Structures are given as structure tokens and as C-alpha cells.
Amino acid sequence: MATTVLSISPNSFTASAGKLVSTTRYIRKSSNPLFYLINGKNMDVSGGGLRYVSATGNIITDNTYNGAFSSVLGTGVKI
Amino acid sequence: MSKILYAEGVNGTIAILNGGTNLENTIANPLANLSNIHFHSGLDYLRLANYFNVNISFPSRQANTASDTSKGKTYTWYVPTYGVSTYSLGYHNLGYKPVCLLYQNTDGLAGNFPIQQDGLSLRLASLGINNDQVYIVENWVTYQNSLASTVQNFKVLVFKDP
């Protein structure tokens, strides 16, 4: 595999010395994702308190937070 | 739209491109032409090496008080209490620190993230990675309210270096 440029068999597709192998799983963007990656600010401090917003919009706020921070939906990925 | 499979035996370049693409420019400059590329051997793809799906049991963390007695009267007040603990998620045994992605349900988790909060008491978790394993680092602080024990599920994708 170290020098194989392109190999196609009934069971697998291999390209570029194993850089792309059909039996290997790769992470990729997806509209039907396994999970969402955070792609921006997701925590805020205000009034001495803290707010955390997950990549899917779940909010955890402590008792003293007095801001109005809301994050955006993260980037969906799957393998 | 048609697809083009390009293979160059001289330097081992392989690419799968959209038809109608400026072939020479796209092959030579993949990062500037990502919208026309489905695969290019010049790009570094993250390949899955391992996957862990683990439930971690975090113990209860008590809030503490201090007290003092003066002139026969006892005064009690809350004091902040904090600590750090680690919990193994699994051994990847890659011999280097790999790229890892941690998530709960469908939430990707980055940096420190809160897993429990009660009043001013907070339990944070973050992903730790070394040459052999991945683990959770718990940072906790209690003030007035104790934190009950909790079981949290974590999933980790471990990727090979390109």
C-alpha cells in the first residue's frame, strides 16, 4: 500500500498510498449529523454569573447571570 | 453533475473532482478550490482510529462551612471548596497525542464545559489526551450548595495523524 496510487477491488477502493481507503471511516460535514461542533463563542459572563450554550442550543445559566447571550447552531458532522 | 477521477502515477496525486472544473488549477491548488473537490490526496483527512462510549460516575461534592466561637456564640459561614479529578475514557495506544472529538448526545464539547450546576456550585469537565489514553478532567467548586453524584455519558472519536 505504501506506493499504490490507485487500487480498486470488489471489497475496497484505495487511493494515494492509503490516504483514502473505503474501509476507513472519515469525519465529514453532514446535514444529518452524529453531533454538532461548536464553531464560535459559547460562553458568556455577565453580572458576576456565567452562561454556557451548547452546540445544539442547550443553555446552562447560574443564579447571578443577568445577560442575554445566545449562541448559534454548531456545524453538523458524522463519520 | 459529472465527476472526474484524476490519478497521476508520477507523483501519486489522486483527486475526485466536479466535472467542468479547471483541472490543472484545482489539482495544483486544492485549498483554493474546495467547492469543486470531493477528494484530493494533497489534503489531510482525519481518519478514525478509535471510538469510546463510556459512562463516568462523578461522586457527590459537599459544600463546606467554617465556624468560630466568640463570647459563647458560634458563627458559621460557607467557604468555597474545590478540587480536580481525572477519569479514564479508554486507551488509544497510538504513541502520540491524537486529534480527538468529544460529544454528549449530539453536542460536541470543546474546552471546559459545565456538566452540573446548583446555585453557585459548579462541576466542569474537559477532555484530556496523552500518548496512551483519553480521559475526563473534572474541575469542581461548591459554595452553599453541594453537588449530587451524577453519571454522564461521553463519546470520543480518536483520529490518526494524517
XYZ file of C-alpha atoms in Angstrom:
241
model
C 0.000 0.000 0.000
C 2.957 2.324 0.580
C 3.363 3.041 -3.134
C -0.075 2.178 -4.520
C -1.565 5.169 -6.332
C -4.941 3.646 -7.133
C -6.405 0.220 -6.390
C -9.963 -0.945 -6.988
C -11.161 -4.375 -5.908
C -14.591 -5.862 -5.178
C -14.026 -5.216 -1.467
C -12.179 -1.909 -1.298
C -11.031 1.255 -3.024
C -7.592 2.588 -2.127
C -6.022 5.800 -3.350
C -2.798 7.704 -2.830
C -0.824 5.181 -0.798
C -3.684 4.544 1.618
C -4.673 8.140 2.203
C -8.173 7.253 1.048
C -9.389 3.745 1.865
C -13.032 2.742 1.550
C -12.819 0.546 4.659
C -11.711 3.517 6.790
C -14.136 5.997 8.323
C -13.557 9.740 7.903
C -15.190 12.700 9.558
C -17.227 14.918 7.251
C -19.866 17.632 7.346
C -23.420 16.319 7.285
C -26.977 17.637 7.226
C -27.939 14.544 9.253
C -25.094 14.629 11.734
C -23.930 12.395 14.521
C -23.217 15.532 16.559
C -22.562 19.255 16.205
C -19.223 21.005 16.629
C -19.097 24.343 18.394
C -17.989 26.953 15.855
C -17.994 30.161 17.852
C -18.386 31.773 21.232
C -20.484 29.586 23.513
C -19.955 31.056 26.996
C -20.744 34.467 28.403
C -20.157 36.277 31.681
C -22.489 38.994 32.954
C -23.404 40.345 36.382
C -20.830 38.062 38.005
C -22.520 34.978 36.590
C -21.906 32.531 33.778
C -23.990 31.193 30.858
C -22.992 28.224 28.712
C -24.760 27.393 25.435
C -24.123 24.013 23.821
C -23.695 23.411 20.095
C -27.373 22.402 19.909
C -28.629 25.383 21.906
C -28.996 23.852 25.378
C -28.466 26.592 27.974
C -26.961 26.323 31.461
C -27.073 29.543 33.484
C -26.022 30.169 37.067
C -28.119 32.181 39.504
C -26.353 35.511 39.127
C -26.081 35.739 35.327
C -28.055 38.716 34.014
C -27.096 38.813 30.328
C -28.927 37.693 27.181
C -26.315 35.654 25.330
C -27.475 33.067 22.813
C -25.192 31.048 20.601
C -25.712 29.749 17.051
C -26.205 26.152 15.970
C -22.885 24.382 15.507
C -21.600 22.548 12.421
C -23.030 19.047 11.964
C -20.550 16.220 11.347
C -20.626 12.457 11.108
C -18.230 9.579 10.435
C -23.024 16.988 -12.431
C -20.397 14.550 -13.638
C -17.393 13.603 -11.571
C -13.783 13.276 -12.652
C -11.377 10.725 -11.217
C -7.840 12.014 -11.697
C -4.809 9.856 -10.992
C -1.203 10.761 -11.689
C 1.236 7.907 -11.423
C 4.349 10.095 -11.396
C 3.720 11.801 -8.047
C 0.809 9.727 -6.717
C -1.717 12.537 -6.869
C -5.324 11.339 -6.782
C -8.394 13.551 -6.924
C -12.147 13.237 -7.417
C -13.498 16.484 -8.810
C -16.629 18.055 -10.197
C -16.873 17.994 -13.978
C -16.219 21.317 -15.679
C -13.556 22.209 -13.122
C -10.341 23.909 -14.186
C -8.436 20.673 -13.810
C -4.868 21.974 -13.724
C -5.592 24.739 -11.218
C -7.711 22.543 -8.952
C -5.109 19.774 -8.840
C -2.338 22.259 -8.080
C -4.318 24.374 -5.560
C -6.842 22.201 -3.723
C -7.343 24.582 -0.793
C -8.400 27.361 -3.152
C -10.883 25.075 -4.933
C -12.533 23.092 -2.163
C -16.019 23.582 -3.561
C -15.054 21.508 -6.617
C -13.255 18.732 -4.735
C -14.691 15.514 -3.324
C -11.262 14.071 -2.541
C -7.691 15.276 -3.080
C -4.602 13.405 -1.921
C -2.956 16.715 -1.038
C -5.449 17.334 1.769
C -5.087 15.881 5.261
C -8.160 13.852 6.152
C -8.971 12.794 9.682
C -9.261 9.015 9.756
C -10.984 7.324 12.656
C -8.612 5.287 14.823
C -10.795 4.528 17.812
C -14.159 5.213 19.385
C -15.094 5.189 23.059
C -18.597 5.299 24.550
C -18.247 5.490 28.340
C -20.408 6.294 31.366
C -18.485 8.207 34.037
C -19.723 8.266 37.638
C -18.889 11.565 39.306
C -19.078 11.467 43.123
C -21.009 13.943 45.210
C -19.116 17.112 46.173
C -20.024 18.603 49.506
C -20.357 22.274 50.336
C -18.401 23.149 53.446
C -18.669 25.603 56.271
C -16.273 27.098 58.757
C -17.141 28.256 62.236
C -15.776 30.258 65.104
C -16.916 30.799 68.633
C -16.669 34.176 70.263
C -18.084 35.187 73.640
C -20.035 31.970 73.832
C -21.694 32.418 70.453
C -20.842 30.274 67.432
C -20.724 31.854 63.981
C -20.881 29.655 60.884
C -20.276 30.648 57.306
C -19.926 28.908 53.946
C -16.476 28.505 52.427
C -15.715 27.757 48.772
C -14.395 24.236 48.260
C -12.850 22.981 45.042
C -10.910 20.116 43.537
C -9.723 18.320 40.414
C -10.095 14.646 39.459
C -9.477 12.580 36.328
C -11.412 9.626 34.881
C -10.148 7.376 32.073
C -12.292 7.023 28.959
C -10.081 4.485 27.236
C -6.650 3.647 25.849
C -5.921 4.603 22.234
C -2.294 3.368 22.393
C -1.258 5.453 19.353
C 2.001 6.576 20.961
C 1.236 10.261 20.341
C -1.438 12.782 21.302
C -4.094 12.398 18.608
C -6.824 14.752 17.484
C -9.970 13.838 19.425
C -13.564 14.995 19.385
C -15.743 14.618 22.459
C -19.532 14.751 22.444
C -22.641 14.055 24.560
C -25.829 13.110 22.718
C -25.487 15.494 19.719
C -23.486 18.195 21.476
C -19.837 18.477 20.523
C -17.893 19.547 23.607
C -14.916 21.883 23.462
C -12.650 23.203 26.183
C -14.217 23.238 29.651
C -17.967 22.663 29.731
C -20.438 22.556 32.635
C -21.990 19.188 33.400
C -23.724 20.157 36.643
C -24.749 23.362 38.348
C -26.591 24.114 41.582
C -26.726 27.728 42.693
C -23.124 28.901 42.828
C -21.727 25.370 42.803
C -20.411 24.128 39.506
C -18.860 20.993 38.051
C -16.857 21.451 34.823
C -15.360 18.770 32.609
C -12.783 18.833 29.832
C -11.104 16.270 27.623
C -7.568 15.202 28.453
C -5.294 13.414 25.974
C -1.867 11.852 26.367
C 0.176 9.413 24.299
C -1.809 6.414 25.506
C -5.294 7.348 26.621
C -8.107 9.840 26.652
C -9.681 10.938 29.916
C -12.050 13.424 31.505
C -10.733 16.130 33.815
C -13.254 17.253 36.415
C -12.942 20.688 37.981
C -15.485 21.374 40.685
C -16.326 24.150 43.116
C -19.020 24.209 45.790
C -20.380 27.171 47.696
C -23.513 26.885 49.846
C -24.945 24.031 47.743
C -23.490 20.555 47.474
C -23.339 18.791 44.123
C -25.065 15.418 43.995
C -23.375 12.457 42.361
C -24.102 12.169 38.648
C -23.494 9.684 35.843
C -22.609 11.235 32.496
C -22.172 9.535 29.134
C -19.313 10.620 26.897
C -18.419 9.577 23.383
C -14.966 10.208 21.943
C -13.718 9.932 18.369
C -9.941 9.428 18.182
C -8.277 10.227 14.844
C -4.975 9.093 13.380
C -2.454 11.743 12.429
C -2.537 12.398 8.660
